Structure formats: C-alpha cells, structure tokens
PDB file of C-alpha atoms in Angstrom:
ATOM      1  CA  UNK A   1      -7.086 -27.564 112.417  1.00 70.00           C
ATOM      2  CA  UNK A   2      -8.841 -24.910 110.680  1.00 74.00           C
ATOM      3  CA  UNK A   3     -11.420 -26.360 108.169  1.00 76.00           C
ATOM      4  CA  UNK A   4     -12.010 -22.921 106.817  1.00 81.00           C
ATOM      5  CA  UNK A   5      -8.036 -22.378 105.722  1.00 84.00           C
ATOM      6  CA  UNK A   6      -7.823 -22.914 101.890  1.00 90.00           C
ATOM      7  CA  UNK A   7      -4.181 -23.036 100.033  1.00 91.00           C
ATOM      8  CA  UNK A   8      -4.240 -22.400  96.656  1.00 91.00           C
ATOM      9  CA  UNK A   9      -0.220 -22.476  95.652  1.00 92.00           C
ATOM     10  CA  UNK A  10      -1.494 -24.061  92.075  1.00 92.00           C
ATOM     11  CA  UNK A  11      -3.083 -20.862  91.086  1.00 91.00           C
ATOM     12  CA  UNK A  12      -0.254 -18.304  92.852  1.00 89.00           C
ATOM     13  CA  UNK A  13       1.380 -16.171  90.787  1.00 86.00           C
ATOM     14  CA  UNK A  14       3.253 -14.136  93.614  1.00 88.00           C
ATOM     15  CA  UNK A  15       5.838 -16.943  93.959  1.00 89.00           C
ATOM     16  CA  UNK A  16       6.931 -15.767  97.278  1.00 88.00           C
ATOM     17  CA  UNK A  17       7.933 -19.183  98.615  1.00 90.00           C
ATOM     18  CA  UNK A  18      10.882 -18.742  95.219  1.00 90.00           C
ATOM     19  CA  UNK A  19      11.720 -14.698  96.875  1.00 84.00           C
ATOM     20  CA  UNK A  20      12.603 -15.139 100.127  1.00 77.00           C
ATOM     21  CA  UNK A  21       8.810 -14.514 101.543  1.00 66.00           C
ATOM     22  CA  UNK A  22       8.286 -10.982  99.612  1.00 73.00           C
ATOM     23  CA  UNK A  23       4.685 -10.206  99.439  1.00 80.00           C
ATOM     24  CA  UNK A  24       3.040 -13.123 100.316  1.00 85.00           C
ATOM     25  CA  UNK A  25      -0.589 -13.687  99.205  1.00 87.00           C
ATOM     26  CA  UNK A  26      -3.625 -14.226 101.343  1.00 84.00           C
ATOM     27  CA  UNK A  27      -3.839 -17.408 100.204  1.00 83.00           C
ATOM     28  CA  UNK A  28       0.012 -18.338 100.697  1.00 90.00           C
ATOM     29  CA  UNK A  29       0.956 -21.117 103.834  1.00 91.00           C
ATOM     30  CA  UNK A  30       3.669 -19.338 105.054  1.00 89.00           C
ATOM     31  CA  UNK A  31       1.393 -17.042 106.326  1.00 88.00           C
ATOM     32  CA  UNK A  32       0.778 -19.404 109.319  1.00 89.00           C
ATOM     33  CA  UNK A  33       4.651 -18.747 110.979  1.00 89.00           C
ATOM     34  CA  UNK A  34       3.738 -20.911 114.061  1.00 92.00           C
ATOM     35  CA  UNK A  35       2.716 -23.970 112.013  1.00 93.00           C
ATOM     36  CA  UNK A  36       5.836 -23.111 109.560  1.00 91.00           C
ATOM     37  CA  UNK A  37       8.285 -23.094 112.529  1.00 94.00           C
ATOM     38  CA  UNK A  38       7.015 -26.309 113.622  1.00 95.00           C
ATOM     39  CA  UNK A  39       7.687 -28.049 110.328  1.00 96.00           C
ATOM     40  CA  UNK A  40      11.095 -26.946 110.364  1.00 94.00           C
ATOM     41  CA  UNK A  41      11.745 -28.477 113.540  1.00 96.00           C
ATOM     42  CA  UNK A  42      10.564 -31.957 112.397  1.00 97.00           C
ATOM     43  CA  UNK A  43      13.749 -31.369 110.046  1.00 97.00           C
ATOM     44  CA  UNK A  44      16.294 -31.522 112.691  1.00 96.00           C
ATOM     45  CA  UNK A  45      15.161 -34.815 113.332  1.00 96.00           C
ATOM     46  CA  UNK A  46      18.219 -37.352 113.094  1.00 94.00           C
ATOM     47  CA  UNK A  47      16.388 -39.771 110.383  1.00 91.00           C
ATOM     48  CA  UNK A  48      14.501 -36.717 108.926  1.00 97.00           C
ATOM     49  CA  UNK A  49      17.723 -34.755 108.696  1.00 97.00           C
ATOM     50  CA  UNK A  50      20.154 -37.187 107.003  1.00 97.00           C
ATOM     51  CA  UNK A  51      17.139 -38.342 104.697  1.00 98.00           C
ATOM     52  CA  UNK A  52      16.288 -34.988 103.397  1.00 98.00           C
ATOM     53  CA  UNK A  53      19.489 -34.291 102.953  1.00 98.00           C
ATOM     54  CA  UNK A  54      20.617 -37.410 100.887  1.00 98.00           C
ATOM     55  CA  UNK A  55      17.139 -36.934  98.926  1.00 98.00           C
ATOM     56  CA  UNK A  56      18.784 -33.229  97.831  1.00 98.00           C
ATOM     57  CA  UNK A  57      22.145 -34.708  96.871  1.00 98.00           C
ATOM     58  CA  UNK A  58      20.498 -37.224  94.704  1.00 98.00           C
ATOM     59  CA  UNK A  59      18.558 -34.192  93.106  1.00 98.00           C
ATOM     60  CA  UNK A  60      21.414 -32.060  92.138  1.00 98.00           C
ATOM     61  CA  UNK A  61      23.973 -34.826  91.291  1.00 97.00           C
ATOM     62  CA  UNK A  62      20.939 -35.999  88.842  1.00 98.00           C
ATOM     63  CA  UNK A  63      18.882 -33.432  88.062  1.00 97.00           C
ATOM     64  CA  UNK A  64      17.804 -33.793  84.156  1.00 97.00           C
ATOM     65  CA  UNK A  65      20.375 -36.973  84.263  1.00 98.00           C
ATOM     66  CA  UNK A  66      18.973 -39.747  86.272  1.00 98.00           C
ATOM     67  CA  UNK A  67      16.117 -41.566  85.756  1.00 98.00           C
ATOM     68  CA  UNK A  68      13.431 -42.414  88.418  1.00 98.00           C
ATOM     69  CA  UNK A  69      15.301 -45.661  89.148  1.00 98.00           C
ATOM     70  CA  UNK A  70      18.559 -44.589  89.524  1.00 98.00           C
ATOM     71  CA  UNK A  71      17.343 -41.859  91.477  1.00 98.00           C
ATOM     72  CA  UNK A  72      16.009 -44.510  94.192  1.00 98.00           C
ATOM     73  CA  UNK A  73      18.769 -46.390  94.155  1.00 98.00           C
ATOM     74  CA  UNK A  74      21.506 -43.764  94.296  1.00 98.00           C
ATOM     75  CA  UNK A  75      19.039 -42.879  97.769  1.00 98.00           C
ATOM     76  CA  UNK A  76      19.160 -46.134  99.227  1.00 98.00           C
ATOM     77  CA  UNK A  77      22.885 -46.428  98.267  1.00 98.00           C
ATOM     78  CA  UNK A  78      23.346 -42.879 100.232  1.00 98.00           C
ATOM     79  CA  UNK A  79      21.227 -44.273 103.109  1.00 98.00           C
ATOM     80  CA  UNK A  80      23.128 -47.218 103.450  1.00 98.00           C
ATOM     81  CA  UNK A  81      19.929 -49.499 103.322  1.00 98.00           C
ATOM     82  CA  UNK A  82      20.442 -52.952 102.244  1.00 98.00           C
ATOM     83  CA  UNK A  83      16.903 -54.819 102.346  1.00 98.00           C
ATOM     84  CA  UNK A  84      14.540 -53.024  99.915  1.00 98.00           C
ATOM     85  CA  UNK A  85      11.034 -54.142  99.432  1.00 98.00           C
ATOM     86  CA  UNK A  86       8.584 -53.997  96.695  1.00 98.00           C
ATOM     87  CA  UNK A  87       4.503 -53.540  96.708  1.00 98.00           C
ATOM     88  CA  UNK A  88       3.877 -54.086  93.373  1.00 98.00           C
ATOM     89  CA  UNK A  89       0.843 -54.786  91.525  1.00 98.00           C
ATOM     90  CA  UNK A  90       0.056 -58.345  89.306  1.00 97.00           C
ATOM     91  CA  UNK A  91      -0.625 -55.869  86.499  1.00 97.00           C
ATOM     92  CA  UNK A  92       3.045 -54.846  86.292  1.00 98.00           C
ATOM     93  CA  UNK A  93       4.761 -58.224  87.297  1.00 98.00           C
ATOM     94  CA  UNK A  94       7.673 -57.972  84.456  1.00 98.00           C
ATOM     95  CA  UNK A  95       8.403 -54.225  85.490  1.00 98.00           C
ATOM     96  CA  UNK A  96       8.645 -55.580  89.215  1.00 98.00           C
ATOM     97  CA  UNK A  97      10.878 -58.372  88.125  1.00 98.00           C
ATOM     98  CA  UNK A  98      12.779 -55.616  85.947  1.00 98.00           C
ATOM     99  CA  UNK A  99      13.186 -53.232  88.937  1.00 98.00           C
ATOM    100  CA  UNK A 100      13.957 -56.422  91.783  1.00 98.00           C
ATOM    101  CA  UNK A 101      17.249 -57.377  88.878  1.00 98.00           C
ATOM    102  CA  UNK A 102      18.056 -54.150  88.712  1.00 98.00           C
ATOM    103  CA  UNK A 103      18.274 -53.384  92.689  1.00 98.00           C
ATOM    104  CA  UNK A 104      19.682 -56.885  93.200  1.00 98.00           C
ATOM    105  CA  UNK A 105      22.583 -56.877  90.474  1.00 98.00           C
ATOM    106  CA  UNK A 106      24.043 -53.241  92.463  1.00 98.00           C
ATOM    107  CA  UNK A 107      24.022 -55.494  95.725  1.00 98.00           C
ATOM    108  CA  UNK A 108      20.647 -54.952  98.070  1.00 98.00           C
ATOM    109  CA  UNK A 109      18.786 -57.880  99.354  1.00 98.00           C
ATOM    110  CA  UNK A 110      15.097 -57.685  97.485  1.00 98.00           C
ATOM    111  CA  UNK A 111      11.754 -58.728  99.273  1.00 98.00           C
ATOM    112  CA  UNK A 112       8.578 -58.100  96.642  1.00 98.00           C
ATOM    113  CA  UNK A 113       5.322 -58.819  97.560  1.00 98.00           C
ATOM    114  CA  UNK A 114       2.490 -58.781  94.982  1.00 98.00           C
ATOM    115  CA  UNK A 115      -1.000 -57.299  94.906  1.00 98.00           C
ATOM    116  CA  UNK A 116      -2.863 -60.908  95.527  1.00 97.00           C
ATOM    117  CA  UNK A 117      -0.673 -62.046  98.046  1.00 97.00           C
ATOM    118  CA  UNK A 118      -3.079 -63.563 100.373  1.00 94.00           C
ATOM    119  CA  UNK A 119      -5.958 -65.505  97.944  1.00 94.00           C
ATOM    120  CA  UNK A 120      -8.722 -63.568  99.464  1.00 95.00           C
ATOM    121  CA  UNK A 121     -11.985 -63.440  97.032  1.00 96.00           C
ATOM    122  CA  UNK A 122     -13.184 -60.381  96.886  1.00 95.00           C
ATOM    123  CA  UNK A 123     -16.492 -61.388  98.441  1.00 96.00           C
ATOM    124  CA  UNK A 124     -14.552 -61.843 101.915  1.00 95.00           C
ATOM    125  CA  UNK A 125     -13.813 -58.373 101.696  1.00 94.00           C
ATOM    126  CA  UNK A 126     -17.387 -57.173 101.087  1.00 95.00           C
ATOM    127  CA  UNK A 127     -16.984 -56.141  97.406  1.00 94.00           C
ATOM    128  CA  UNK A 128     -20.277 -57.359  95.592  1.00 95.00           C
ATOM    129  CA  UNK A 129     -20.318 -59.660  92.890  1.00 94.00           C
ATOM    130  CA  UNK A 130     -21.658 -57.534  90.504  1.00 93.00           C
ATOM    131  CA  UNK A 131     -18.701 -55.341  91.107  1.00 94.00           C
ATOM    132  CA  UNK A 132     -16.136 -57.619  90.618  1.00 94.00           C
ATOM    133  CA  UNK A 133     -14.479 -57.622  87.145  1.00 91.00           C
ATOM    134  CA  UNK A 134     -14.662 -61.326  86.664  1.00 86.00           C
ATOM    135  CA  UNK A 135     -17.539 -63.391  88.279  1.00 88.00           C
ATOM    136  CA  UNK A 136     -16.934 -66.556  90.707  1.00 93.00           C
ATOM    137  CA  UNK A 137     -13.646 -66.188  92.105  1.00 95.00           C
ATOM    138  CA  UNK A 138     -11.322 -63.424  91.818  1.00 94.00           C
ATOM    139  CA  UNK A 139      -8.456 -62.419  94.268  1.00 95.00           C
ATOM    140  CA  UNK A 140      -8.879 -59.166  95.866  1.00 96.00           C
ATOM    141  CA  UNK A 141      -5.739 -56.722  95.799  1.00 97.00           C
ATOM    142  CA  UNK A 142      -4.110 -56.902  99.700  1.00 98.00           C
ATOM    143  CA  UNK A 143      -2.496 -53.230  99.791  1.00 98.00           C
ATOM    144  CA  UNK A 144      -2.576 -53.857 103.716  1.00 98.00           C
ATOM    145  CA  UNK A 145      -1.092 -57.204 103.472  1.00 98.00           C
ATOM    146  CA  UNK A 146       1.643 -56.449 101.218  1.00 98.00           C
ATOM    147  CA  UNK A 147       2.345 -53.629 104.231  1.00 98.00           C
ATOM    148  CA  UNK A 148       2.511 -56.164 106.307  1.00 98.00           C
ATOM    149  CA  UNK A 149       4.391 -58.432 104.715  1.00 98.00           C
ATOM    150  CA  UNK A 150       7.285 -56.477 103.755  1.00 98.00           C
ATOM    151  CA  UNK A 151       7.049 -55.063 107.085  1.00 98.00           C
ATOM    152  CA  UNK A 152       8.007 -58.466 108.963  1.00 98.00           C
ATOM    153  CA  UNK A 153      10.220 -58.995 106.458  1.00 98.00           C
ATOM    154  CA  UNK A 154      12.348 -55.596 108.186  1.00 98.00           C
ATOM    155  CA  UNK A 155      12.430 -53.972 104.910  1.00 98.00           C
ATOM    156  CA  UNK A 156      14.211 -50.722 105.211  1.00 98.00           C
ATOM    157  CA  UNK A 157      12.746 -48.622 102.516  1.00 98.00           C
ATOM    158  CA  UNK A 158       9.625 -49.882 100.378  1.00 98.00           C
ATOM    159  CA  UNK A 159       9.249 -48.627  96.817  1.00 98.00           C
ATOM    160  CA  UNK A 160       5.146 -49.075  95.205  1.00 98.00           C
ATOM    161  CA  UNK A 161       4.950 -50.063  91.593  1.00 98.00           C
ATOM    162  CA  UNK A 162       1.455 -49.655  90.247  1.00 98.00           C
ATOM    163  CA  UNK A 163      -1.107 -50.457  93.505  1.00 98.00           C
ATOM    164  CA  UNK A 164      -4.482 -49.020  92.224  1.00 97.00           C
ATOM    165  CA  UNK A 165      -5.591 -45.563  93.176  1.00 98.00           C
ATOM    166  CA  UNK A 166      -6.797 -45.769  96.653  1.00 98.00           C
ATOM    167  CA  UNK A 167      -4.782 -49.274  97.448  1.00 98.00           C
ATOM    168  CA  UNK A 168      -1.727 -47.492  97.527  1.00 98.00           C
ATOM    169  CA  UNK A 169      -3.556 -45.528  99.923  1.00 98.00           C
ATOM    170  CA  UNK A 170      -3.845 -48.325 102.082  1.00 98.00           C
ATOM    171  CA  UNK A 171      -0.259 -49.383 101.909  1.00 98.00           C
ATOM    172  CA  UNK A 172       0.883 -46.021 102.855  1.00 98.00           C
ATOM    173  CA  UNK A 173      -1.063 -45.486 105.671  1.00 98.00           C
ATOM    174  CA  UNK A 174      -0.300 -49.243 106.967  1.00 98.00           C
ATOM    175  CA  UNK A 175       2.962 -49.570 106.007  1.00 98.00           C
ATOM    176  CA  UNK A 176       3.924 -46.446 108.387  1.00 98.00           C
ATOM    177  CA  UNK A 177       1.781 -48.531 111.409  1.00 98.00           C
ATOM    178  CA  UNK A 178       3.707 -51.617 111.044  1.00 98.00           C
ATOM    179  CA  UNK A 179       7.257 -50.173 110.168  1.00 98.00           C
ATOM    180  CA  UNK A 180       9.478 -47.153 110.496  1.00 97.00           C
ATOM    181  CA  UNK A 181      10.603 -47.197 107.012  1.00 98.00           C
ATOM    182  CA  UNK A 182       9.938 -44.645 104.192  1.00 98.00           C
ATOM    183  CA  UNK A 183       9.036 -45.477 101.414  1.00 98.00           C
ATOM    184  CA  UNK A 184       8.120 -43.959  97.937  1.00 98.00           C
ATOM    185  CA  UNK A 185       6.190 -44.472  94.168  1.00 98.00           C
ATOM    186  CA  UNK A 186       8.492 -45.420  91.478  1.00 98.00           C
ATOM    187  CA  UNK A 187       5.279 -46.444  89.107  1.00 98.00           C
ATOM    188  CA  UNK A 188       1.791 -44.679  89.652  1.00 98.00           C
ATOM    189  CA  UNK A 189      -0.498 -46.827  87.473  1.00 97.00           C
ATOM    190  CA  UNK A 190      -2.940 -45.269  84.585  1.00 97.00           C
ATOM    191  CA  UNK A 191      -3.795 -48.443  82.451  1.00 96.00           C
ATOM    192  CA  UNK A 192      -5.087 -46.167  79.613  1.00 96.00           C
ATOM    193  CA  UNK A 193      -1.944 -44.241  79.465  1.00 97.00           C
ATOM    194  CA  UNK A 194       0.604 -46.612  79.948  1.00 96.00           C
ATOM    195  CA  UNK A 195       1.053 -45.693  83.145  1.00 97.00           C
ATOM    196  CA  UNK A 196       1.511 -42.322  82.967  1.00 97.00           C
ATOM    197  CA  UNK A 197      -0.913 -40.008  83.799  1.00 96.00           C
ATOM    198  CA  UNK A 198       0.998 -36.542  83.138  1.00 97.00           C
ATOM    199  CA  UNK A 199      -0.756 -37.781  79.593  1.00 96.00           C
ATOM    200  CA  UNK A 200      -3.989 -37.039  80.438  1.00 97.00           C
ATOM    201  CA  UNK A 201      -2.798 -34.002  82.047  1.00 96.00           C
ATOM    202  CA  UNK A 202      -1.254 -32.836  79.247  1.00 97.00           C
ATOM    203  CA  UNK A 203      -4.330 -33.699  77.077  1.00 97.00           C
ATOM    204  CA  UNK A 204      -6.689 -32.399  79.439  1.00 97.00           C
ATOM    205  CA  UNK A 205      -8.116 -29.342  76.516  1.00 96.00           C
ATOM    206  CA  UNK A 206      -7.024 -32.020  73.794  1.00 95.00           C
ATOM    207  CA  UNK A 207      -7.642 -35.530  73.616  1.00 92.00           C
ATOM    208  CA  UNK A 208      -8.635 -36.296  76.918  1.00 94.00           C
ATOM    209  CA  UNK A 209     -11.192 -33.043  77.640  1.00 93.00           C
ATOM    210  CA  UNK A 210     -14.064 -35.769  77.423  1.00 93.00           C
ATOM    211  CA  UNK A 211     -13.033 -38.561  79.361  1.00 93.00           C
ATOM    212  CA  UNK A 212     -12.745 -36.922  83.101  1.00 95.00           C
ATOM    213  CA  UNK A 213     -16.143 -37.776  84.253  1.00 95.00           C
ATOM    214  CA  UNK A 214     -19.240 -35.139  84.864  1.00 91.00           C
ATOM    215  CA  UNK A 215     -18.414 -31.929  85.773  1.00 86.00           C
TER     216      UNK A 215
END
C-alpha cells in the first residue's frame, strides 16, 4: 500500500480511462499496470464473471428506461437468485414493505430484517444518554445484526434501504464475514432531502452552500 499515492479521477480532465489509455495523467490509476492487471484477473472469477456480466446486460437493456428497482430485480432474475433479503431501516418501513410486494409478486422468497431487530438500548452499546435522541429507553440500530440475520437466513443477494451513514457501513463489512452474497443500496437515506442526497449536491453553491458544516 502506498499511503503517499493520491487519485484524483474527480478533477481529470484527460479522460484517458474513455481513450483507450492516451496520455494518461500523473494522477491517473492506470498508471499502476501491475495493480491494474491484478484487478482484471479477479474478473475471470466464475461468480465475479457471470455477475459483472449480468450487471452490464441490465445496464444496456435499461439504460435511461429502468428504474432502480427494476434494475435489481431484472439482476436477481438474470442471476437466478430466489431468496432476497432486506436491511432496511424503521425510518423507511412502508418503502420496505413497498419493495418486499414488489420482489414477492415477480416470484422470490423475501427475508427483511429491520434496523431494531434485536431491542438493544443504546446504553448496552456504549452510546451516552445525552446522545441518544430520546431519553430512557431507545433501541439502538443493529446494522451487524441485521447482517447476521439475513445471513442465517441463506439470503442470496441483500439489498439496504436507508441504514444510517456509517450503519450501512457495518452491514457491509459484516454481511461479507457471515455470507458470500453481494449485495447492493437501493435507498441511501438523507432525511432532509427525502432521501436523496444528489439534492444537496446539486444545491451545494445554492441552497445548501451553508448547511455542510465548518470548512
């Protein structure tokens, strides 16, 4: 690992990942051909292989068609994956409900697991009661658990709707310990936004230019 390596693709203008490799930047990662070889390989990996190649079909069959739903169910479809599991958070119970009818009327088996499964307090986790939103008792979120959970269950492909920032970082990392399956976000939760932060991006020199923290 070299710590002193920094990518900046956001702020590349050469674009020579889109031209074949022409004139590659200093600051470009296909500069590093060993490492770049090596990914490639992991590609020719049976599961990798068939699931990256499924993942493209779904792109250009729906590309500017599909929504994000059909779009992971046309992939699990393509997979042939009958058990699909849901992390979902209590926030967005109805859209979890929406999403388990909608997966369950085109024929998969549906195993969802919400945010509080468990009835921890918060306290048992060592989250201060000053910190929690509600004082006395108040159910922490179990990003791990849900992992867990869905992972007995022999889910094979999980889809997250609306774990907090850094609890879906939780699931992701656990839920590749404790099974095999991929898995992906169909909701990424911003409660001021509706859940959907590309508005805050979008408003970033607007609207929202004041409410990103210090700089």
């Amino acid at each position: 690992m070299d710590t002193n390596r920094i990518y900046s693709c956001a702020s590349c203008g050469a674009f020579a990942c889109e031209n074949q490799g022409k004139d590659n930047p200093d600051i470009c990662p296909m500069n590093d051909t060993g490492l770049s070889l090596k990914i490639k390989d992991e590609y020719s990996e049976d599961e990798n292989r068939e699931f990256f190649i499924n993942a493209a079909k779904v792109e250009s069959e729906g590309y500017g068609n599909w929504n994000r739903v059909r779009e992971t169910i046309e992939l699990c479809r393509r997979m042939g994956y009958r058990r699909i599991g849901i992390a979902f958070c209590a926030g967005l119970l109805h859209e979890a409900n929406t999403v388990m009818r909608l997966f369950r009327e085109r024929g998969f088996e549906v195993v969802s697991v919400k945010c509080k499964a468990g009835g921890n307090d918060k306290c048992e986790f060592g989250i201060d009661e000053e910190d929690k939103i509600e004082k006395g008792f108040e159910p922490a979120c179990n990003p791990i658990g849900q992992a867990a959970f869905l992972a007995s269950c022999g889910v094979e492909f999980a889809v997250v709707i609306g774990l907090c920032v850094g609890h879906d970082s939780l699931f992701y990392k656990y839920f590749s310990r404790y099974s095999d399956a991929f898995c992906t976000t169909l909701v990424a939760k911003d409660r001021v936004t509706g859940n959907n932060p590309c508005a805050a991006i979008y408003g970033a020199n607007g609207y929202f230019r004041d409410r990103f923290g210090d700089k």
